[in-house]
Each structure stands twice: as C-alpha cells, then as structure tokens.
PDB file of C-alpha atoms in Angstrom:
ATOM      1  CA  MET A   1     -65.206 -72.364 102.277  1.00 69.00           C
ATOM      2  CA  LEU A   2     -62.594 -71.739 104.970  1.00 80.00           C
ATOM      3  CA  THR A   3     -62.910 -73.747 108.185  1.00 85.00           C
ATOM      4  CA  HIS A   4     -61.281 -72.548 111.396  1.00 90.00           C
ATOM      5  CA  TRP A   5     -59.766 -74.970 113.889  1.00 92.00           C
ATOM      6  CA  ALA A   6     -58.212 -74.129 117.257  1.00 93.00           C
ATOM      7  CA  VAL A   7     -55.611 -75.919 119.351  1.00 93.00           C
ATOM      8  CA  MET A   8     -56.442 -75.084 122.954  1.00 92.00           C
ATOM      9  CA  PRO A   9     -54.589 -76.004 126.141  1.00 90.00           C
ATOM     10  CA  THR A  10     -56.641 -77.942 128.695  1.00 91.00           C
ATOM     11  CA  ARG A  11     -54.100 -77.754 131.531  1.00 91.00           C
ATOM     12  CA  LEU A  12     -50.518 -76.696 132.174  1.00 91.00           C
ATOM     13  CA  PRO A  13     -47.909 -79.026 130.653  1.00 92.00           C
ATOM     14  CA  LEU A  14     -45.908 -81.409 132.810  1.00 94.00           C
ATOM     15  CA  VAL A  15     -42.439 -80.225 133.795  1.00 95.00           C
ATOM     16  CA  LEU A  16     -39.768 -82.772 132.923  1.00 95.00           C
ATOM     17  CA  ARG A  17     -37.148 -82.793 135.672  1.00 93.00           C
ATOM     18  CA  ARG A  18     -35.738 -85.609 137.787  1.00 93.00           C
ATOM     19  CA  CYS A  19     -37.175 -85.764 141.322  1.00 92.00           C
ATOM     20  CA  HIS A  20     -34.533 -85.872 144.048  1.00 90.00           C
ATOM     21  CA  ALA A  21     -36.789 -87.921 146.349  1.00 90.00           C
ATOM     22  CA  CYS A  22     -38.075 -90.657 144.001  1.00 90.00           C
ATOM     23  CA  ALA A  23     -37.477 -92.029 140.506  1.00 85.00           C
ATOM     24  CA  SER A  24     -40.148 -89.869 138.852  1.00 91.00           C
ATOM     25  CA  GLY A  25     -39.154 -87.448 136.130  1.00 92.00           C
ATOM     26  CA  THR A  26     -42.317 -85.346 135.923  1.00 95.00           C
ATOM     27  CA  PHE A  27     -43.772 -82.515 137.957  1.00 96.00           C
ATOM     28  CA  ARG A  28     -47.216 -80.921 137.709  1.00 95.00           C
ATOM     29  CA  ALA A  29     -47.376 -77.134 138.018  1.00 93.00           C
ATOM     30  CA  HIS A  30     -50.626 -75.812 139.482  1.00 88.00           C
ATOM     31  CA  GLY A  31     -49.938 -72.088 139.092  1.00 89.00           C
ATOM     32  CA  LYS A  32     -48.771 -71.460 142.672  1.00 94.00           C
ATOM     33  CA  PHE A  33     -45.918 -69.028 143.216  1.00 96.00           C
ATOM     34  CA  ARG A  34     -43.622 -68.277 146.140  1.00 96.00           C
ATOM     35  CA  VAL A  35     -42.185 -64.782 146.379  1.00 95.00           C
ATOM     36  CA  ASN A  36     -39.471 -63.975 148.905  1.00 94.00           C
ATOM     37  CA  ALA A  37     -38.219 -60.474 149.657  1.00 91.00           C
ATOM     38  CA  ASN A  38     -34.894 -59.751 151.269  1.00 89.00           C
ATOM     39  CA  HIS A  39     -34.605 -55.984 151.771  1.00 88.00           C
ATOM     40  CA  LYS A  40     -34.697 -54.575 148.223  1.00 91.00           C
ATOM     41  CA  LEU A  41     -34.154 -57.896 146.441  1.00 94.00           C
ATOM     42  CA  LEU A  42     -36.805 -60.363 145.279  1.00 95.00           C
ATOM     43  CA  ASP A  43     -36.736 -64.064 144.539  1.00 95.00           C
ATOM     44  CA  ALA A  44     -39.739 -65.749 142.923  1.00 96.00           C
ATOM     45  CA  TRP A  45     -40.422 -69.381 142.095  1.00 96.00           C
ATOM     46  CA  LEU A  46     -43.173 -71.348 140.388  1.00 96.00           C
ATOM     47  CA  LEU A  47     -43.984 -74.374 142.528  1.00 96.00           C
ATOM     48  CA  ALA A  48     -44.538 -77.816 141.007  1.00 96.00           C
ATOM     49  CA  LEU A  49     -45.413 -81.136 142.647  1.00 96.00           C
ATOM     50  CA  CYS A  50     -43.805 -84.457 141.762  1.00 95.00           C
ATOM     51  CA  THR A  51     -46.284 -86.805 140.095  1.00 94.00           C
ATOM     52  CA  GLY A  52     -44.704 -89.760 141.909  1.00 93.00           C
ATOM     53  CA  CYS A  53     -44.215 -88.716 145.524  1.00 93.00           C
ATOM     54  CA  GLY A  54     -45.764 -85.250 145.800  1.00 91.00           C
ATOM     55  CA  ASP A  55     -42.496 -83.540 146.695  1.00 93.00           C
ATOM     56  CA  THR A  56     -42.238 -79.869 145.705  1.00 94.00           C
ATOM     57  CA  THR A  57     -39.709 -78.380 143.325  1.00 93.00           C
ATOM     58  CA  LYS A  58     -39.152 -74.719 142.605  1.00 94.00           C
ATOM     59  CA  VAL A  59     -38.800 -73.331 139.085  1.00 95.00           C
ATOM     60  CA  THR A  60     -36.853 -70.076 139.410  1.00 95.00           C
ATOM     61  CA  VAL A  61     -38.616 -67.075 137.871  1.00 95.00           C
ATOM     62  CA  LEU A  62     -36.757 -64.183 139.516  1.00 94.00           C
ATOM     63  CA  GLU A  63     -33.430 -64.412 141.280  1.00 94.00           C
ATOM     64  CA  ARG A  64     -32.068 -61.554 143.389  1.00 94.00           C
ATOM     65  CA  ALA A  65     -33.984 -59.016 141.285  1.00 94.00           C
ATOM     66  CA  HIS A  66     -34.164 -55.434 142.544  1.00 94.00           C
ATOM     67  CA  VAL A  67     -37.719 -54.558 143.611  1.00 91.00           C
ATOM     68  CA  ARG A  68     -37.920 -51.546 141.280  1.00 92.00           C
ATOM     69  CA  SER A  69     -36.913 -53.626 138.259  1.00 94.00           C
ATOM     70  CA  VAL A  70     -39.970 -55.902 138.607  1.00 93.00           C
ATOM     71  CA  ARG A  71     -43.167 -54.688 136.947  1.00 94.00           C
ATOM     72  CA  PRO A  72     -45.888 -54.213 139.595  1.00 93.00           C
ATOM     73  CA  GLU A  73     -48.492 -56.093 137.504  1.00 95.00           C
ATOM     74  CA  LEU A  74     -46.150 -59.111 137.278  1.00 95.00           C
ATOM     75  CA  LEU A  75     -45.697 -59.095 141.030  1.00 94.00           C
ATOM     76  CA  ASP A  76     -49.467 -58.764 141.559  1.00 95.00           C
ATOM     77  CA  ARG A  77     -50.097 -61.758 139.259  1.00 95.00           C
ATOM     78  CA  MET A  78     -47.560 -63.850 141.189  1.00 95.00           C
ATOM     79  CA  HIS A  79     -49.139 -62.899 144.528  1.00 95.00           C
ATOM     80  CA  ALA A  80     -52.564 -63.855 143.085  1.00 95.00           C
ATOM     81  CA  ASN A  81     -51.190 -67.251 141.878  1.00 94.00           C
ATOM     82  CA  ASP A  82     -52.323 -66.576 138.311  1.00 92.00           C
ATOM     83  CA  PRO A  83     -52.336 -69.907 136.371  1.00 89.00           C
ATOM     84  CA  ALA A  84     -52.146 -68.009 133.049  1.00 88.00           C
ATOM     85  CA  LEU A  85     -48.886 -66.448 134.227  1.00 92.00           C
ATOM     86  CA  ALA A  86     -47.596 -69.915 135.132  1.00 93.00           C
ATOM     87  CA  GLY A  87     -48.341 -71.049 131.570  1.00 89.00           C
ATOM     88  CA  GLU A  88     -46.593 -68.012 130.090  1.00 90.00           C
ATOM     89  CA  LEU A  89     -43.510 -68.523 132.252  1.00 93.00           C
ATOM     90  CA  LEU A  90     -43.281 -72.244 131.512  1.00 92.00           C
ATOM     91  CA  GLN A  91     -43.275 -71.461 127.792  1.00 88.00           C
ATOM     92  CA  ASP A  92     -40.550 -68.832 128.186  1.00 90.00           C
ATOM     93  CA  GLY A  93     -37.320 -70.235 126.769  1.00 90.00           C
ATOM     94  CA  VAL A  94     -35.152 -68.259 129.199  1.00 94.00           C
ATOM     95  CA  VAL A  95     -36.950 -69.730 132.225  1.00 94.00           C
ATOM     96  CA  ARG A  96     -36.718 -73.258 130.791  1.00 94.00           C
ATOM     97  CA  ARG A  97     -32.996 -72.945 130.028  1.00 95.00           C
ATOM     98  CA  ARG A  98     -32.164 -71.387 133.407  1.00 95.00           C
ATOM     99  CA  ASN A  99     -33.937 -74.214 135.240  1.00 96.00           C
ATOM    100  CA  ARG A 100     -32.872 -76.970 132.814  1.00 95.00           C
ATOM    101  CA  ILE A 101     -36.416 -78.203 132.308  1.00 94.00           C
ATOM    102  CA  ALA A 102     -38.467 -79.382 129.357  1.00 93.00           C
ATOM    103  CA  LEU A 103     -42.239 -79.566 128.925  1.00 93.00           C
ATOM    104  CA  ASP A 104     -44.470 -82.544 128.171  1.00 93.00           C
ATOM    105  CA  TRP A 105     -47.690 -81.456 126.420  1.00 90.00           C
ATOM    106  CA  THR A 106     -49.142 -84.987 126.178  1.00 90.00           C
ATOM    107  CA  GLY A 107     -52.826 -84.777 127.088  1.00 89.00           C
ATOM    108  CA  ALA A 108     -52.584 -81.061 127.868  1.00 89.00           C
ATOM    109  CA  TRP A 109     -54.370 -79.785 124.741  1.00 92.00           C
ATOM    110  CA  ARG A 110     -57.380 -80.468 122.555  1.00 93.00           C
ATOM    111  CA  LEU A 111     -58.351 -79.739 118.963  1.00 92.00           C
ATOM    112  CA  ASP A 112     -61.581 -77.808 118.430  1.00 91.00           C
ATOM    113  CA  THR A 113     -62.774 -78.315 114.839  1.00 88.00           C
ATOM    114  CA  GLY A 114     -66.053 -76.460 115.274  1.00 81.00           C
ATOM    115  CA  GLY A 115     -68.228 -79.405 114.257  1.00 75.00           C
ATOM    116  CA  ALA A 116     -68.319 -82.198 111.691  1.00 72.00           C
ATOM    117  CA  ASP A 117     -69.589 -80.271 108.638  1.00 65.00           C
ATOM    118  CA  HIS A 118     -66.097 -80.313 107.020  1.00 64.00           C
ATOM    119  CA  LEU A 119     -65.831 -84.122 106.968  1.00 65.00           C
ATOM    120  CA  ASP A 120     -67.904 -84.733 103.830  1.00 69.00           C
ATOM    121  CA  ARG A 121     -66.421 -82.009 101.602  1.00 73.00           C
ATOM    122  CA  GLU A 122     -64.370 -82.903  98.519  1.00 78.00           C
ATOM    123  CA  VAL A 123     -62.083 -79.905  99.070  1.00 86.00           C
ATOM    124  CA  ALA A 124     -61.499 -78.508 102.545  1.00 86.00           C
ATOM    125  CA  GLU A 125     -59.490 -75.383 103.293  1.00 89.00           C
ATOM    126  CA  VAL A 126     -58.596 -75.174 106.976  1.00 90.00           C
ATOM    127  CA  SER A 127     -56.959 -72.479 109.084  1.00 93.00           C
ATOM    128  CA  VAL A 128     -55.444 -73.714 112.365  1.00 93.00           C
ATOM    129  CA  ARG A 129     -54.993 -71.235 115.223  1.00 95.00           C
ATOM    130  CA  PHE A 130     -53.013 -71.912 118.417  1.00 93.00           C
ATOM    131  CA  GLU A 131     -54.362 -70.459 121.684  1.00 89.00           C
ATOM    132  CA  ALA A 132     -51.017 -71.308 123.306  1.00 84.00           C
ATOM    133  CA  PRO A 133     -47.732 -72.371 121.690  1.00 84.00           C
ATOM    134  CA  VAL A 134     -48.349 -76.111 122.027  1.00 87.00           C
ATOM    135  CA  PRO A 135     -45.824 -78.050 119.909  1.00 88.00           C
ATOM    136  CA  VAL A 136     -47.796 -80.582 117.828  1.00 91.00           C
ATOM    137  CA  ARG A 137     -47.374 -82.331 114.507  1.00 92.00           C
ATOM    138  CA  PRO A 138     -49.613 -80.704 111.876  1.00 93.00           C
ATOM    139  CA  LEU A 139     -50.151 -84.095 110.216  1.00 93.00           C
ATOM    140  CA  ARG A 140     -51.572 -85.402 113.504  1.00 92.00           C
ATOM    141  CA  LEU A 141     -54.003 -82.466 113.625  1.00 92.00           C
ATOM    142  CA  VAL A 142     -55.139 -83.244 110.077  1.00 91.00           C
ATOM    143  CA  ALA A 143     -55.623 -86.921 110.921  1.00 91.00           C
ATOM    144  CA  ASP A 144     -57.494 -86.155 114.173  1.00 90.00           C
ATOM    145  CA  GLY A 145     -59.627 -83.423 112.624  1.00 89.00           C
ATOM    146  CA  PHE A 146     -60.771 -85.535 109.670  1.00 88.00           C
ATOM    147  CA  GLY A 147     -60.954 -88.866 111.517  1.00 87.00           C
ATOM    148  CA  LEU A 148     -58.142 -90.387 109.460  1.00 88.00           C
ATOM    149  CA  SER A 149     -55.397 -92.735 110.510  1.00 91.00           C
ATOM    150  CA  ARG A 150     -51.879 -91.373 110.508  1.00 89.00           C
ATOM    151  CA  GLY A 151     -51.025 -93.619 107.552  1.00 92.00           C
ATOM    152  CA  GLU A 152     -53.951 -92.251 105.518  1.00 91.00           C
ATOM    153  CA  ALA A 153     -52.866 -88.679 106.259  1.00 90.00           C
ATOM    154  CA  GLU A 154     -49.284 -89.519 105.199  1.00 92.00           C
ATOM    155  CA  ARG A 155     -50.603 -91.098 101.991  1.00 92.00           C
ATOM    156  CA  LEU A 156     -52.653 -87.976 101.165  1.00 91.00           C
ATOM    157  CA  LEU A 157     -49.550 -85.852 101.746  1.00 92.00           C
ATOM    158  CA  ALA A 158     -47.408 -88.097  99.531  1.00 92.00           C
ATOM    159  CA  GLU A 159     -50.024 -88.039  96.734  1.00 92.00           C
ATOM    160  CA  GLY A 160     -50.164 -84.229  96.816  1.00 90.00           C
ATOM    161  CA  LYS A 161     -53.780 -84.128  97.991  1.00 91.00           C
ATOM    162  CA  LEU A 162     -52.768 -82.437 101.225  1.00 91.00           C
ATOM    163  CA  VAL A 163     -50.868 -79.183 100.693  1.00 92.00           C
ATOM    164  CA  SER A 164     -49.690 -76.442 103.007  1.00 91.00           C
ATOM    165  CA  PRO A 165     -47.150 -73.611 102.969  1.00 90.00           C
ATOM    166  CA  VAL A 166     -45.661 -75.049 106.191  1.00 89.00           C
ATOM    167  CA  ARG A 167     -43.973 -78.421 106.605  1.00 90.00           C
ATOM    168  CA  LEU A 168     -46.605 -80.859 107.852  1.00 90.00           C
ATOM    169  CA  THR A 169     -44.226 -83.609 108.977  1.00 89.00           C
ATOM    170  CA  GLY A 170     -42.390 -81.708 111.724  1.00 88.00           C
ATOM    171  CA  ARG A 171     -43.645 -79.957 114.839  1.00 90.00           C
ATOM    172  CA  THR A 172     -45.095 -76.477 114.938  1.00 90.00           C
ATOM    173  CA  SER A 173     -46.661 -74.201 117.517  1.00 88.00           C
ATOM    174  CA  THR A 174     -47.615 -71.354 115.193  1.00 91.00           C
ATOM    175  CA  ASP A 175     -50.771 -70.761 113.183  1.00 93.00           C
ATOM    176  CA  PHE A 176     -50.912 -72.393 109.754  1.00 93.00           C
ATOM    177  CA  GLY A 177     -53.337 -73.416 107.048  1.00 92.00           C
ATOM    178  CA  PHE A 178     -53.735 -76.345 104.671  1.00 92.00           C
ATOM    179  CA  LEU A 179     -55.850 -77.585 101.769  1.00 91.00           C
ATOM    180  CA  LEU A 180     -57.163 -81.159 101.581  1.00 89.00           C
ATOM    181  CA  LYS A 181     -58.471 -82.586  98.282  1.00 87.00           C
ATOM    182  CA  ARG A 182     -60.099 -86.001  98.264  1.00 75.00           C
TER     183      ARG A 182
END
C-alpha cells in the first residue's frame, strides 16, 4: 500500500546576507515589497529585516525595467505584498545570484506523514511530495517519518532494506519515492 508524505513550508526561509549595521548574517523576509517608478522605468525590491538589529535590506527583484515589460499580474501581486510571491522569488536562482544571497530553511518546513498507520508495516512504500522546493536530506525524512535515529536509517540503507531510485544521502527538493523493508 502506497503512503503519501508531504514536505510543506511553514514560513519563508531566512535570507543569509551580512548585515551592514550589526554582526548578524540572517534576515527574515515577511513578504513586503517596495516598488518605485521613475517615468517609464520600474524598480522593485523584496524587503527583509535583520534578525539581530531589525535593520532593513532590499533584495532586488526588478531593476530599471520598462513598465510594459512587467506582467500586470506580477505588479499587482507586489503591490498586494503577496507572501507566496516572496517565496517564489526567493527560490528563483537568478534573484539569489543577482543579490548574492543564500537561503536557510532550518525550521521553515514540516513533514506531514498523514498519520502513524505506516509505522508498524513490514514493507512500506512511500511517495514524498514537495509543496515548495525545500532542500532536505531524504534520509532525514525517512528517519523523521518512521521515528528512527539517523544511524538506524543509515544502517537500513547500507543493508539494502531502504531502496529508492534517487540518492538518499544527498539533498533533494524534488518529489521522490522509496521502499522500506524491515
């Protein structure tokens, strides 16, 4: 019997960037945007607050973009301070590279296993779905979902009792499945 698990974000990830005002290296984005128009050109930023001193930093989304080149629904979502848009933009590799930032997903996601009925099965086939591209170790998900220690999960993998078409020892943010035999 196939069991479905879901990795769901609980908040936006922390933005890793050095604060110019204090020694902190993390900022919390709340989904607030600032849009500035200068004649026919637009600038747009995602605002984030320093976790140490509360100072604001701007993550550049649009820079000197012509008004007609910006989709109206994107502009409407920025004016409405859409937190889902903030999450999408933070996960965009182009935005991260342009702003030289990284993301810290620690504590920003949870695993929904749909109950505890899979814990007592001899053979469990599990499909894991990601609601957002949260980079996690699949072996950690297996350990958390079955209430195992990380060492026990590694032992099951080494003994061939935990199999998957994807590599379970690295990080992934895409859907995958695995089979656990006890």
